Structures are given as C-alpha cells and as structure tokens.
mmCIF file of C-alpha atoms and ligand atoms in Angstrom:
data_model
loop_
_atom_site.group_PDB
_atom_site.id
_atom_site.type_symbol
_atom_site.label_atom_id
_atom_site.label_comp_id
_atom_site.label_asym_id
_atom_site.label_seq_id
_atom_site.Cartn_x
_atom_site.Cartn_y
_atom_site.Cartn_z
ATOM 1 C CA UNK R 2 29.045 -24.334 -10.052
ATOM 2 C CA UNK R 3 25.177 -24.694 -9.490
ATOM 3 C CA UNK R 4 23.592 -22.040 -8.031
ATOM 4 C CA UNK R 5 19.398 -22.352 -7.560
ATOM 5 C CA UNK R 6 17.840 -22.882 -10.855
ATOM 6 C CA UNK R 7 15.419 -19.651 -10.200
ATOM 7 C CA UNK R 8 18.780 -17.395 -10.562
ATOM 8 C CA UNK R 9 18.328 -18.270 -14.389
ATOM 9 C CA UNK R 10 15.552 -16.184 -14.208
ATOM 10 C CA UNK R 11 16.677 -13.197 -12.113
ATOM 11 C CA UNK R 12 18.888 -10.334 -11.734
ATOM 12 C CA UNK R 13 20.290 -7.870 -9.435
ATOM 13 C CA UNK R 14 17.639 -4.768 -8.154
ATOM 14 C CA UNK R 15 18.419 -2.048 -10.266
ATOM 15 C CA UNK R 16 18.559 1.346 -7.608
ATOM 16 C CA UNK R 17 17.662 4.675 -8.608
ATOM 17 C CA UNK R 18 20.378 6.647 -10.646
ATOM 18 C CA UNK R 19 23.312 7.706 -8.496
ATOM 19 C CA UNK R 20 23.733 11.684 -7.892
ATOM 20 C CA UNK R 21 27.397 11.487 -8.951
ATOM 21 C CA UNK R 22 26.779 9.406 -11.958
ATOM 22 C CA UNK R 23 23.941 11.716 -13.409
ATOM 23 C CA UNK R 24 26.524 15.192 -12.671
ATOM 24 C CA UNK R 25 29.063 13.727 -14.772
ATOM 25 C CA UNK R 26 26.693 11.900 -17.664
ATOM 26 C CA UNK R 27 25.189 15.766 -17.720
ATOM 27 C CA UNK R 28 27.803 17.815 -16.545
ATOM 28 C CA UNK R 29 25.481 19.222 -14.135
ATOM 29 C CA UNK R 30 26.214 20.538 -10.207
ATOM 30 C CA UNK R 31 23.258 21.097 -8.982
ATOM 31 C CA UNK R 32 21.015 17.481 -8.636
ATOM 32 C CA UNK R 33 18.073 16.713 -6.804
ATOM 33 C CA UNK R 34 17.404 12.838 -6.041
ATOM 34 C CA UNK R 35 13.561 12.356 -5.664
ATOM 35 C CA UNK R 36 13.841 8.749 -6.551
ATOM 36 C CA UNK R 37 13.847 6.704 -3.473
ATOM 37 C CA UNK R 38 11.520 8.106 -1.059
ATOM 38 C CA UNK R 39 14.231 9.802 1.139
ATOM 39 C CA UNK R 40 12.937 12.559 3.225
ATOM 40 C CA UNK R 41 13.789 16.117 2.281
ATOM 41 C CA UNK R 42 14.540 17.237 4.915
ATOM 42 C CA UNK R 43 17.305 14.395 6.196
ATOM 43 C CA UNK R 44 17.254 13.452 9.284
ATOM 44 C CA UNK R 45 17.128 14.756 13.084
ATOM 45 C CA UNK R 46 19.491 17.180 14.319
ATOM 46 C CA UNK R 47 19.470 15.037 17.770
ATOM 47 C CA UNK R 48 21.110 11.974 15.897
ATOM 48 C CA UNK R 49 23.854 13.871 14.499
ATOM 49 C CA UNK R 50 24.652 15.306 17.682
ATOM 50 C CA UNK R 51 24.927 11.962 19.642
ATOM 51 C CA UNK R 52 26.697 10.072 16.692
ATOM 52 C CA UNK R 53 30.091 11.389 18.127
ATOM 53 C CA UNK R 54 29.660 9.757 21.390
ATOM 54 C CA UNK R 55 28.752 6.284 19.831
ATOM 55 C CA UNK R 56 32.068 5.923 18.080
ATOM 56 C CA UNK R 57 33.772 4.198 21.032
ATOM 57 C CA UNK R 58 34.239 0.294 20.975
ATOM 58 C CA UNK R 59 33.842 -0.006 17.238
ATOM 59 C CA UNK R 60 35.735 -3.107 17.538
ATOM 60 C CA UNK R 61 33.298 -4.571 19.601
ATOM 61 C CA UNK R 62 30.396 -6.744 18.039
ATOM 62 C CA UNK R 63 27.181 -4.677 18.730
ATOM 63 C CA UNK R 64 23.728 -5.779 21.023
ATOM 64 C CA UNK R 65 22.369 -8.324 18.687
ATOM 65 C CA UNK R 66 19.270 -8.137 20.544
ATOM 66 C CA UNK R 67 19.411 -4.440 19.975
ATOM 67 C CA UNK R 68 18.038 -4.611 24.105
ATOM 68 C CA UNK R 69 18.252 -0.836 24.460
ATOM 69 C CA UNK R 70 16.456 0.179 21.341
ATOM 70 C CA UNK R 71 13.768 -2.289 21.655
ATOM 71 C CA UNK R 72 12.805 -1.324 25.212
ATOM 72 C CA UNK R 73 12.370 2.070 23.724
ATOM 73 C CA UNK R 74 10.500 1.234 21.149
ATOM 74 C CA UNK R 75 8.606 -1.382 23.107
ATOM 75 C CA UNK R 76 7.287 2.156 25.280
ATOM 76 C CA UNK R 77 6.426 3.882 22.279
ATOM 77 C CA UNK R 78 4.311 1.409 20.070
ATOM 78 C CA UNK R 79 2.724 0.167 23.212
ATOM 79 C CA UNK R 80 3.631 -3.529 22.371
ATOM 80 C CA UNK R 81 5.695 -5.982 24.633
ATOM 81 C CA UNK R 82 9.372 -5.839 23.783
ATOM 82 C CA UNK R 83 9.669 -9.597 22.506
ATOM 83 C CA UNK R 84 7.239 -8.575 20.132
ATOM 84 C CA UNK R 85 9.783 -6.894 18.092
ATOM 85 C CA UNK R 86 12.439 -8.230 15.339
ATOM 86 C CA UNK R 87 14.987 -5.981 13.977
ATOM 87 C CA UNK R 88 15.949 -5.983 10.338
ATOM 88 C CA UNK R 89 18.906 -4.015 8.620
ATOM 89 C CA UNK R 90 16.310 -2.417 7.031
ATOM 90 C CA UNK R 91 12.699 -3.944 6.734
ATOM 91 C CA UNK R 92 14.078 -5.270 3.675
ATOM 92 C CA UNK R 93 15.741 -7.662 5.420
ATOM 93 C CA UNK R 94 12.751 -8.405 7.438
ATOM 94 C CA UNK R 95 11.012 -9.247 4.310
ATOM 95 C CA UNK R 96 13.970 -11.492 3.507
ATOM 96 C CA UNK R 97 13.931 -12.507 6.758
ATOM 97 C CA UNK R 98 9.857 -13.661 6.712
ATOM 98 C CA UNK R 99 10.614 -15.664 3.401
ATOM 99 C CA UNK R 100 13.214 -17.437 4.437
ATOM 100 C CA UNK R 101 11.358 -18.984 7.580
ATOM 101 C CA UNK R 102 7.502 -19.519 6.075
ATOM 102 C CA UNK R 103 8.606 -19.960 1.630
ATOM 103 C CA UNK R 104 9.686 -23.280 0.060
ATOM 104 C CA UNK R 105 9.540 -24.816 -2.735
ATOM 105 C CA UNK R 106 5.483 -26.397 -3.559
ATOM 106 C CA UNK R 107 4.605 -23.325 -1.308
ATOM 107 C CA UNK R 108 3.117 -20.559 -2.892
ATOM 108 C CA UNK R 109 2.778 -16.505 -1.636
ATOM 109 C CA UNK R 110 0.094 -13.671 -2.401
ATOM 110 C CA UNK R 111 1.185 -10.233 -3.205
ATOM 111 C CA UNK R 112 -0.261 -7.296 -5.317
ATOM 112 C CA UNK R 113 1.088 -5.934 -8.613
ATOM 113 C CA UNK R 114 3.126 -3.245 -9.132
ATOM 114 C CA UNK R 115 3.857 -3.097 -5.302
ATOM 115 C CA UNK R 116 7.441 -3.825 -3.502
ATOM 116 C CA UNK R 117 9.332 -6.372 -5.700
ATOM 117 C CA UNK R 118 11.335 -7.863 -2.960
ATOM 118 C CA UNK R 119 8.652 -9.385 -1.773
ATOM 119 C CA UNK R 120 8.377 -11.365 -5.051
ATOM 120 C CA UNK R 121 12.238 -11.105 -4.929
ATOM 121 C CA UNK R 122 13.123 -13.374 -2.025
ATOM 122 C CA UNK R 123 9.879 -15.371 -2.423
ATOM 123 C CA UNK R 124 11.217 -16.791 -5.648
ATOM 124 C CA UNK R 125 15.115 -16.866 -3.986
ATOM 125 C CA UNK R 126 13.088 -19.898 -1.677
ATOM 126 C CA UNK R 127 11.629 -21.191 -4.605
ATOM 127 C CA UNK R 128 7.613 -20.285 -3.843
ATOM 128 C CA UNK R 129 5.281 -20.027 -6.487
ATOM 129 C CA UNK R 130 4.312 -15.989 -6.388
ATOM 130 C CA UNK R 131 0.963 -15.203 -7.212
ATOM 131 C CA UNK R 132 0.483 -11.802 -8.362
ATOM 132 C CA UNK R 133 -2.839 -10.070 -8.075
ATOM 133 C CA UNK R 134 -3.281 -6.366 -10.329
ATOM 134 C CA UNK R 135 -3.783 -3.324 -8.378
ATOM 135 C CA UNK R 136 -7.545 -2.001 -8.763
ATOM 136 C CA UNK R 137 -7.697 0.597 -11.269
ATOM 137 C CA UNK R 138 -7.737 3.460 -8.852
ATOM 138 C CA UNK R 139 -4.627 1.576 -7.525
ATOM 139 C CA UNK R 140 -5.648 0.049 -4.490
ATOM 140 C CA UNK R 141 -5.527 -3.482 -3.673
ATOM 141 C CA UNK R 142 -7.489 -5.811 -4.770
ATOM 142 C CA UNK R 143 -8.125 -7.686 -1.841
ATOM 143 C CA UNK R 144 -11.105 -10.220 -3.042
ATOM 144 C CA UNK R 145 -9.030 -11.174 -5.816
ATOM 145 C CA UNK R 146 -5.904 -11.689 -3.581
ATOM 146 C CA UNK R 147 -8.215 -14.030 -1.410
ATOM 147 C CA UNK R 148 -9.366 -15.520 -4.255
ATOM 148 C CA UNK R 149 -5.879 -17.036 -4.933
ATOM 149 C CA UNK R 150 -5.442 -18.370 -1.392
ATOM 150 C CA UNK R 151 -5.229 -22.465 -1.497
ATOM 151 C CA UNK R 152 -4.026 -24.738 0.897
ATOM 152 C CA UNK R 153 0.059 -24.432 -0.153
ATOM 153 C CA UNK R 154 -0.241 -20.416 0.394
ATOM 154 C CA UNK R 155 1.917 -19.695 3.854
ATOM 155 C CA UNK R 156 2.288 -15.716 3.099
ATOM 156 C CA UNK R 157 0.150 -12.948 1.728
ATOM 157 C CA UNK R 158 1.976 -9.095 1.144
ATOM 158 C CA UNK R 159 -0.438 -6.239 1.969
ATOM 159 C CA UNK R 160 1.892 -2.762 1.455
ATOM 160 C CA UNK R 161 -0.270 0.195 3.075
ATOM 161 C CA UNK R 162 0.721 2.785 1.343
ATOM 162 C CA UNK R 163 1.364 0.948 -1.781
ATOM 163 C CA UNK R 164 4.853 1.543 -3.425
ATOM 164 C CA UNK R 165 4.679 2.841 -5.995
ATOM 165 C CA UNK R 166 0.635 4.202 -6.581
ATOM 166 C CA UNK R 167 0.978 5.378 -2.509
ATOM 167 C CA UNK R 168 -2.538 4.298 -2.239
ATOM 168 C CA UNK R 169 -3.691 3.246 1.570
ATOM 169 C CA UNK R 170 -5.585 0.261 2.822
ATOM 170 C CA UNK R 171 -9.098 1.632 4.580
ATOM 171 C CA UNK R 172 -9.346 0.283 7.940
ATOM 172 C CA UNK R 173 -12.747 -1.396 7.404
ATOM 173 C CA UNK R 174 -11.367 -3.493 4.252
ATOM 174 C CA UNK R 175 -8.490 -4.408 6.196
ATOM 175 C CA UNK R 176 -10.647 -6.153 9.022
ATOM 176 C CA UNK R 177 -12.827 -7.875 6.113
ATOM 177 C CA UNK R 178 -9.495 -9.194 4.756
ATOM 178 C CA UNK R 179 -8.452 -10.471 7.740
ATOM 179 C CA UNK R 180 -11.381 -12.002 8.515
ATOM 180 C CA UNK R 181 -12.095 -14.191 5.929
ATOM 181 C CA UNK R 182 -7.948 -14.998 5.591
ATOM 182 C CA UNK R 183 -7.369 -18.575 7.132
ATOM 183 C CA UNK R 184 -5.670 -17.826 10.263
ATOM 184 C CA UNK R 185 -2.932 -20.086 9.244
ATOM 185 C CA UNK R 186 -1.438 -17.598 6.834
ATOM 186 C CA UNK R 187 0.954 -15.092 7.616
ATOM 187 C CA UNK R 188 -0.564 -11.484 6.249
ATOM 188 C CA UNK R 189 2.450 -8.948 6.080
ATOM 189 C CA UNK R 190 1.387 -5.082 6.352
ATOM 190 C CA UNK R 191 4.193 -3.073 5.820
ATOM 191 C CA UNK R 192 3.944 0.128 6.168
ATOM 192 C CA UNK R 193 7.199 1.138 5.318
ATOM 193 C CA UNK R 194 5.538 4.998 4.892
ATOM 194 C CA UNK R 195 3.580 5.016 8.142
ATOM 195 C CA UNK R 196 4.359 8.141 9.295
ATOM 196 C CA UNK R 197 3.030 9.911 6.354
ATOM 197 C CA UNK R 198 -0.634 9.027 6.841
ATOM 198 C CA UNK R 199 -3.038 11.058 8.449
ATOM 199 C CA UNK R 200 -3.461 9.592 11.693
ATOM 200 C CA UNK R 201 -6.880 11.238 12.483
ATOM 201 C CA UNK R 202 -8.420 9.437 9.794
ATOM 202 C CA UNK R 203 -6.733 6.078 9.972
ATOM 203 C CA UNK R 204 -6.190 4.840 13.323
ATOM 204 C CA UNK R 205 -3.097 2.704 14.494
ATOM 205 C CA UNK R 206 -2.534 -0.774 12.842
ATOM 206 C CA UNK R 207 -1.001 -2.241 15.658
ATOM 207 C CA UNK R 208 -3.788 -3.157 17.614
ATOM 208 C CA UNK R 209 -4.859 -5.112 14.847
ATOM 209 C CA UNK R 210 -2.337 -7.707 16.275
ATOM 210 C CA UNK R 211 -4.517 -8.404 19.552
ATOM 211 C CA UNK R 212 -7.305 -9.705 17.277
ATOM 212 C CA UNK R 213 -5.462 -10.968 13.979
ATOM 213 C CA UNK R 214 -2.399 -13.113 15.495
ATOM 214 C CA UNK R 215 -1.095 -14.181 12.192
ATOM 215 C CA UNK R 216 -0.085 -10.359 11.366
ATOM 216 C CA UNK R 217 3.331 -8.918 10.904
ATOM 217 C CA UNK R 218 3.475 -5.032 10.769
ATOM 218 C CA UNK R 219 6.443 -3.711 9.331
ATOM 219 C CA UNK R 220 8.159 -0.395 9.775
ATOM 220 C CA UNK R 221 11.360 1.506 9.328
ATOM 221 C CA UNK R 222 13.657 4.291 10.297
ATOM 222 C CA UNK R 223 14.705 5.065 6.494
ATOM 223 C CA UNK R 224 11.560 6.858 5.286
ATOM 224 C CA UNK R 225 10.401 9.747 7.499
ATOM 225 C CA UNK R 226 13.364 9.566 9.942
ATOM 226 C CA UNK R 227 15.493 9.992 7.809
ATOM 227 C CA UNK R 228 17.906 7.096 8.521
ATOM 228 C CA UNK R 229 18.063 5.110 5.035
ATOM 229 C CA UNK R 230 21.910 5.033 4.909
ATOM 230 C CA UNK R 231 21.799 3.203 8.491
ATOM 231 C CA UNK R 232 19.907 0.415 7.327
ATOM 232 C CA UNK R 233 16.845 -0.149 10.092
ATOM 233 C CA UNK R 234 13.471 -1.469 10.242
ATOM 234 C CA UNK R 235 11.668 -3.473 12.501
ATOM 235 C CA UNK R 236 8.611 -5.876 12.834
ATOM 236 C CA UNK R 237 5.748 -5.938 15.140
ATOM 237 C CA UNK R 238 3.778 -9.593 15.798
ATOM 238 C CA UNK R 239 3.164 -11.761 17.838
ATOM 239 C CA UNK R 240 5.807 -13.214 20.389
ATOM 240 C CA UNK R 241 5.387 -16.675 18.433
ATOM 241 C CA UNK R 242 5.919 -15.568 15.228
ATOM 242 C CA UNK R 243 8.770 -12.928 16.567
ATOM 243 C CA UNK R 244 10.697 -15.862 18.055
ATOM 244 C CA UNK R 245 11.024 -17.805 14.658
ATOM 245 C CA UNK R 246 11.809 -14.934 13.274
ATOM 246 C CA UNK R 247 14.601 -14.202 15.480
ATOM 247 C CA UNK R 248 15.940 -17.499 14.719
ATOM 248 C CA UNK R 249 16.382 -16.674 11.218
ATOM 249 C CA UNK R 250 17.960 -13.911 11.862
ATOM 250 C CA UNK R 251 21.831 -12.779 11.460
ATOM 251 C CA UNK R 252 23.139 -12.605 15.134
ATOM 252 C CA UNK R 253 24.462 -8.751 14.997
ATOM 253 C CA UNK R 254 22.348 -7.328 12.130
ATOM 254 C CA UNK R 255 22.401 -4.040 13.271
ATOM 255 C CA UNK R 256 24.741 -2.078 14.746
ATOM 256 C CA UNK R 257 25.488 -0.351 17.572
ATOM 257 C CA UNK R 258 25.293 3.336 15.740
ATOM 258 C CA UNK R 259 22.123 2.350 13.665
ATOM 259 C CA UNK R 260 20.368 1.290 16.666
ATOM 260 C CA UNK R 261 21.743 4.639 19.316
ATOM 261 C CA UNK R 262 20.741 6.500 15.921
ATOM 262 C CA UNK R 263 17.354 5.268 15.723
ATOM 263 C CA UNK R 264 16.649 5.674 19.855
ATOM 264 C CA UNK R 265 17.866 9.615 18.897
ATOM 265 C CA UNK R 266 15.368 10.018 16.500
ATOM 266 C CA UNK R 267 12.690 8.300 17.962
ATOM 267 C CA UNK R 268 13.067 10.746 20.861
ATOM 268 C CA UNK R 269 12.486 13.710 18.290
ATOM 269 C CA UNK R 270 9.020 13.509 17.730
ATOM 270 C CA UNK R 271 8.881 17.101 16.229
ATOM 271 C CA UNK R 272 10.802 16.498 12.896
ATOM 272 C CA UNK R 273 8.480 13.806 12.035
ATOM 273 C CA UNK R 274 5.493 15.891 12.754
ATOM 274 C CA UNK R 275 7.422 18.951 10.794
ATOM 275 C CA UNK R 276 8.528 16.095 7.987
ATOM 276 C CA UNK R 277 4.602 14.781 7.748
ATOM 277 C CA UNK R 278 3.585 18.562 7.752
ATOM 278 C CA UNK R 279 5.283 19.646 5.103
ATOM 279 C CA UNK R 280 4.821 16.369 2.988
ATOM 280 C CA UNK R 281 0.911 17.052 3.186
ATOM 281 C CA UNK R 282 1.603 20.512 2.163
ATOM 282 C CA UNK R 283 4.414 19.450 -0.846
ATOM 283 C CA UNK R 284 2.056 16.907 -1.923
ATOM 284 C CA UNK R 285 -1.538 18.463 -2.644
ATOM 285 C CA UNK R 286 0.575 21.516 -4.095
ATOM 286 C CA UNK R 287 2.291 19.345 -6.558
ATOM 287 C CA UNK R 288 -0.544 17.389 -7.200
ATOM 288 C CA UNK R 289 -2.730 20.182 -8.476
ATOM 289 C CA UNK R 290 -0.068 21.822 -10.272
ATOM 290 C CA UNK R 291 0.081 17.884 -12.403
ATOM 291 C CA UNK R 292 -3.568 18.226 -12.836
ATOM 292 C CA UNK R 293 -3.805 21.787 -14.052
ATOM 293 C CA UNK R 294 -1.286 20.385 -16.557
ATOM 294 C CA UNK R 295 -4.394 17.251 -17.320
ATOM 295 C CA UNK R 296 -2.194 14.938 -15.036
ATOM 296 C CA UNK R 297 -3.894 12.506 -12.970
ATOM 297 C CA UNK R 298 -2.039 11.032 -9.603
ATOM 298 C CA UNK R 299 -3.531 8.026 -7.671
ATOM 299 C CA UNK R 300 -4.657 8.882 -4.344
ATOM 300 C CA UNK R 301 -1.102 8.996 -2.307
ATOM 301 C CA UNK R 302 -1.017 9.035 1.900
ATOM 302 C CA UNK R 303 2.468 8.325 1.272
ATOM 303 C CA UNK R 304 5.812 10.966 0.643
ATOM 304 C CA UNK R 305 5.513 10.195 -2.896
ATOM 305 C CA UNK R 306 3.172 10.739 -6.010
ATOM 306 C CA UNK R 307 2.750 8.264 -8.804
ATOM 307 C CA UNK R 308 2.057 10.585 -11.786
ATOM 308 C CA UNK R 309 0.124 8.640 -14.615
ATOM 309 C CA UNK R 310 1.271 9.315 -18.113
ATOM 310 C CA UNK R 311 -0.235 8.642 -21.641
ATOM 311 C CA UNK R 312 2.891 7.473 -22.827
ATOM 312 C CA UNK R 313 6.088 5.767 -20.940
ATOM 313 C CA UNK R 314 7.735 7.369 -18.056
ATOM 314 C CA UNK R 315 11.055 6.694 -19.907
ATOM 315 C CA UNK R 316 10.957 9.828 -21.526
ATOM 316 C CA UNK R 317 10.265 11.919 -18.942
ATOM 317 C CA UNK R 318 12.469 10.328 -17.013
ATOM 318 C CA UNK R 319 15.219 11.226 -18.743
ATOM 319 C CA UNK R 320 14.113 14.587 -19.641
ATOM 320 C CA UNK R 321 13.947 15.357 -16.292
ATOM 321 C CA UNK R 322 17.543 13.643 -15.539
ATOM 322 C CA UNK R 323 18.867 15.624 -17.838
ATOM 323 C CA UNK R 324 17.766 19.175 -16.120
ATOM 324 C CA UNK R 325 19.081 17.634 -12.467
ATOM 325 C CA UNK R 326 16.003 15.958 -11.450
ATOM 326 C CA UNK R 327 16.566 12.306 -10.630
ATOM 327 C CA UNK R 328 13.020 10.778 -10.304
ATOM 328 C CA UNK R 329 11.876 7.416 -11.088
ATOM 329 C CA UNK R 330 10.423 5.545 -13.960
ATOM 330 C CA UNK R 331 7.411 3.541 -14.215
ATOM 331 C CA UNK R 332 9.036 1.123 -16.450
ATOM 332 C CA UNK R 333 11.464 -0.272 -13.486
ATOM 333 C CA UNK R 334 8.192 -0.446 -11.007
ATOM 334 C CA UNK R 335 5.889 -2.534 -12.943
ATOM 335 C CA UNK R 336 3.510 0.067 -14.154
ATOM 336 C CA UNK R 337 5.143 2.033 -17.456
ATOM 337 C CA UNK R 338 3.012 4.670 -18.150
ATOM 338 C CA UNK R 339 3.969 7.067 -15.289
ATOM 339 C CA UNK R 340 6.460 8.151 -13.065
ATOM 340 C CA UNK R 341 6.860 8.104 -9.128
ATOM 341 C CA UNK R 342 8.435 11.044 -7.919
ATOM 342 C CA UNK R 343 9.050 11.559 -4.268
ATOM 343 C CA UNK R 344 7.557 14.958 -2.248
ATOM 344 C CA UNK R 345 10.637 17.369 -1.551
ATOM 345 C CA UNK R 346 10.663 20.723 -0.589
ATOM 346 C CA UNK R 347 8.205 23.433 -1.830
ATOM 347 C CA UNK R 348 10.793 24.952 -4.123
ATOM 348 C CA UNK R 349 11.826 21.532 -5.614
ATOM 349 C CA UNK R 350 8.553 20.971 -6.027
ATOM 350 C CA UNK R 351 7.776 24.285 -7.593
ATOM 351 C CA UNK R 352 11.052 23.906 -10.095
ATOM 352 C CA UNK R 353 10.111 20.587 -11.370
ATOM 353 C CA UNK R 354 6.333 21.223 -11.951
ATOM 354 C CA UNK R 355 7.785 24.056 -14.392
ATOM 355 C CA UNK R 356 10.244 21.320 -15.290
ATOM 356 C CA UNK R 357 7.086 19.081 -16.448
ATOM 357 C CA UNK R 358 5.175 21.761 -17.594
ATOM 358 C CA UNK R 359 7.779 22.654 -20.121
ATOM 359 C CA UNK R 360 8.745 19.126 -21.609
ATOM 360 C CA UNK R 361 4.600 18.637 -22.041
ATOM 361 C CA UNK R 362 4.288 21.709 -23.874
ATOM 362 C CA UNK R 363 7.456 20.841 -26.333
ATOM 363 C CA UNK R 364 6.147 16.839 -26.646
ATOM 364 C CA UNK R 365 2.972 18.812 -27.876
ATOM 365 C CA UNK R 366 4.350 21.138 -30.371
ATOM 366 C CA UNK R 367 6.708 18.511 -32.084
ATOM 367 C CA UNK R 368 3.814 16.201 -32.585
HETATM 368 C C1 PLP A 416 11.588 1.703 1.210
HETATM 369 C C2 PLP A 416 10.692 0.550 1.464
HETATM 370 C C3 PLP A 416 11.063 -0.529 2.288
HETATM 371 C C4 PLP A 416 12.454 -0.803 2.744
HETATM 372 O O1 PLP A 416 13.030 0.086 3.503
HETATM 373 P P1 PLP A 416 14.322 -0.262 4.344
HETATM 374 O O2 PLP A 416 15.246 0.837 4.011
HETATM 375 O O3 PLP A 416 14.856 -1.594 3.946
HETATM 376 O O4 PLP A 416 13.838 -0.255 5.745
HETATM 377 C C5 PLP A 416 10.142 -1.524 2.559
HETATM 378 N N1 PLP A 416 8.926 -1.482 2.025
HETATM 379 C C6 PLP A 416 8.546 -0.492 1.210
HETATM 380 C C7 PLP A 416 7.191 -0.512 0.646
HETATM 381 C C8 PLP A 416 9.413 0.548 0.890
HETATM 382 O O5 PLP A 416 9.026 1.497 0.035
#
C-alpha cells in the first residue's frame, strides 16, 4: 500500500518516559514525572466530586456541540458562543486548523524549537514548513517570521509562552505583528500555558480578535486545570473561521465526562489562582537555585523552566531518571543543550536542585 510520500520522512511523537517504565528500568518506587507540563497539584477537587454523577448514559453518543460547556465558557471569556471550537485537546485543534487552511504548494510559518505538531500535521497535508530560529534570549523572532511570508503562506504559529524556552510574546510586538501580517493569513496564538502568566502585566489576548479577525487563540484544560488525561482544548476566533473549523471537525470529539469535567473546573477559580501561585513561587525558587549553580534559564511565564546546559541534556537526563526524576531532554525538543523541566511542588523542587547540584559537582571532578 501507498501511504503519503511525506510518511517516508516521519515518525511517531515520542512522549515523555512512562512512570511505570522508569520504576522497573531502575527499580525505583518513588518517581516524579516533571516532563509534560502537568500541574502538581492535579486537578480540582469539584471535578472529582461530580464525575460520579456523569457516569449515566455512557452508551449514549455525547453533545457534539459540547452546547452546555460552550455556553459556560462563552460567559467566562466574554466571547459569543459560536466563537468557540472544541478540540480533544488543542492538539487536535492544531490538527484540526491544518487540515482546513494546508495543502500541498501551500506553505506555513512557525518558530524553532516551539510545538512540533504544528510542523507535524503541516507536513501530514503536505505544506512546505518554514521554520524561523528563536531569538537568542528565546523569544520569537517575529521580523524574520514576516520575512518568510509570500503569497502561498495560509498559516503562521505564534506559541505565547513558547514550549519549550516558556518565553512570552509582549503585547506591543504582538500588535506590530499583526499589523503588518496580510490579513489573509491565519496567525495561531496558542497559549496552551495561559493561566500561568501574570495577568497584571499582560492583559487578555482575546480582545485582540475584535481588531485582528484572522486570529485563532488557543487554550486548554490539560495544563493548569489539571485535565490532560481528558483530552480538552478549545479555540477562540472569529464566527467565520469557527464555522470551517467546525466542519472539519469529528462529530462527537469530546465527551460527555471531558466536557461536565471541564464546566467543574472552570467553576473553581481558586485552584487555578492557588496552581498559578505556587508556580510563581516554585519557579523563581528553582530558578535561582540553577543560577547559584552558574545555570542560566530563559525568561519562563510558563509552569516550566528550560535550563540551558554547556553540554547535551542527554546526560542529565538520564542522571536524573535514574534518581526518580523524569524530566525532559533538549535533544527531543529541538534545542540539545538543555533540559525543560516542569515547576512541581516546593519540595520536588528543592530535591532535584540538590539532585543537579550533585551530578554538576561529580561531571566536574571526573573531568
Ligand atoms: C501541551 C500543549 C498543547 C496541547 O495540549 P492538549 O493536551 O492537546 O490540549 C498545545 N500547545 C502547547 C504549546 C502545549 O505545550
């Protein structure tokens, strides 16, 4: 059989080491999985209290227009409620958005390192992707993204915090961007971390969709609310674009207890605000214990830190893997020299900065 010719050049995404895996491989008990940007603290009480109640009718097919949780969120993003598309996961919103703008002789703008499945599913549609380097502090480089723009580009990938330097957008360079972008290209800000940035220093995106109608804001429930293994996210544009969109997608893409779960933890508004708290707090403590130890970390308003390294992450990696520390290595995210590790509690934290400091101070003595 044929498949598309790109699949000569491609291969399955390659998660995070598994908990169980890693116990067995080190005969360990005790692992902690700061890999995938989880949140710490799991998710809100309120959800597991109502999941019970929405295990009735499991043999029915769920809302495919998910009416219920969109009103909700419709409320609380202040946006009308056919402005929304849901996704199982904004991963499948970005598969989702490729699938109805990409083709082949099309081409599509993205940073690099940043989210591969944006480069993923471009190439699945058989777009040319044009990848621009991250500035050296890590943020976009947004002149040089423009710079690429030509008349066969139909989708440009802004992700604000970046994945995996965690480096934010500024407001003012966004609206330049957008301003000089034709208005006949689709610009994608997801902001799959958005609860994690300070919000009294960087106002709400969303009203950038008033001025800027070829913007798609995306957003999930499997960062800060905790919700990962239910597999939701959710876009934010115009009616227009949300329509096609809609059309694209699967009929019943989420279901019934993914949607309930994600109304439930919407309504708890204080375990986000405790989950950004203590992220803020995690962070800058864990970031100046790496640079007492002559670590540098871009500049992160996400739940994770990208720790830069003079030699590969590999071997820190696996250093740490084998003490019960699962984090994740440059090498698989484009940008070898480092490691992302994502913010947990203040005595995970604590534990692996020792962790760090004591492979650094052998890695010195043996050479
Ligand atoms: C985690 C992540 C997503 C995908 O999350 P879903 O679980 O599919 O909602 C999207 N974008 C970025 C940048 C991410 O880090």
């Amino acid at each position: 059989m044929q498949a598309k010719k790109v699949f000569n050049a491609m291969s399955p995404y390659t998660p995070g080491k598994q908990i169980e895996d890693v116990k067995k491989e080190y005969g360990l008990t005790k692992i902690v999985k700061l890999a995938s940007n989880e949140n710490p603290f799991g998710y809100s009480k309120k959800v597991k209290e109502a999941i019970p109640s929405m295990l009735d009718h499991l043999e029915i097919y769920p809302d495919g227009n998910a009416t219920l949780l969109r009103n909700k969120l419709s409320t609380h993003l202040n946006v009308s409620a056919d402005q929304l598309v849901f996704g199982c996961g904004s991963d499948e919103i970005v598969e989702i958005i490729s699938r109805s703008y990409l083709e082949e002789g099309t081409n599509t703008i993205t940073a690099w390192p940043t989210f591969p499945q944006y480069r993923h599913c471009a190439k699945i549609e058989g777009a040319d992707v044009k990848e621009v380097p991250l500035k050296n502090n890590g943020d976009h480089d947004l002149a040089g993204m423009l710079a690429e723009v030509d008349e066969n580009t139909r989708v440009i990938w802004l992700c604000s915090p970046n994945n995996p330097t965690g480096n934010l957008i500024q407001r003012n360079e966004m609206e330049d961007f957008l301003n000089e972008c034709p208005k006949d290209i689709l610009v994608v800000l997801d902001e799959a971390y958005y609860e994690y940035i300070n919000k009294a220093t960087n106002p709400n995106t969303i009203d950038l969709l008033e001025k800027y109608s070829n913007v798609i804001v995306l957003r999930t429930f499997s960062k800060a609310y905790g919700l990962a293994n239910l597999r939701v996210g959710y876009g934010i544009a115009s009616k227009e674009i949300a329509t096609l969109l809609n059309i694209t997608r699967g009929p019943f893409n989420t279901t019934s207890i993914s949607q309930m779960s994600a109304i439930h933890a919407l309504e708890d508004q204080d375990f986000i605000k405790y989950s950004y708290e203590q992220n803020i707090e995690n962070k800058s403590y864990f970031k100046r214990e790496m640079e007492s130890l002559g670590l540098e970390c871009y500049e992160s308003e996400a739940n994770f830190l990208f720790v830069k390294l003079p030699t590969s992450g590999d071997q820190l990696f696996e250093h740490l893997l084998s003490k019960g520390y699962i984090v994740r290595s440059g090498e698989a995210l484009g940008h070898p020299n480092g490691v992302r590790i994502t913010i947990g509690t203040k005595e995970q934290m604590t534990e692996l900065s020792q962790l760090i400091k004591e492979y650094l101070s052998a890695v010195q003595t043996t050479s």
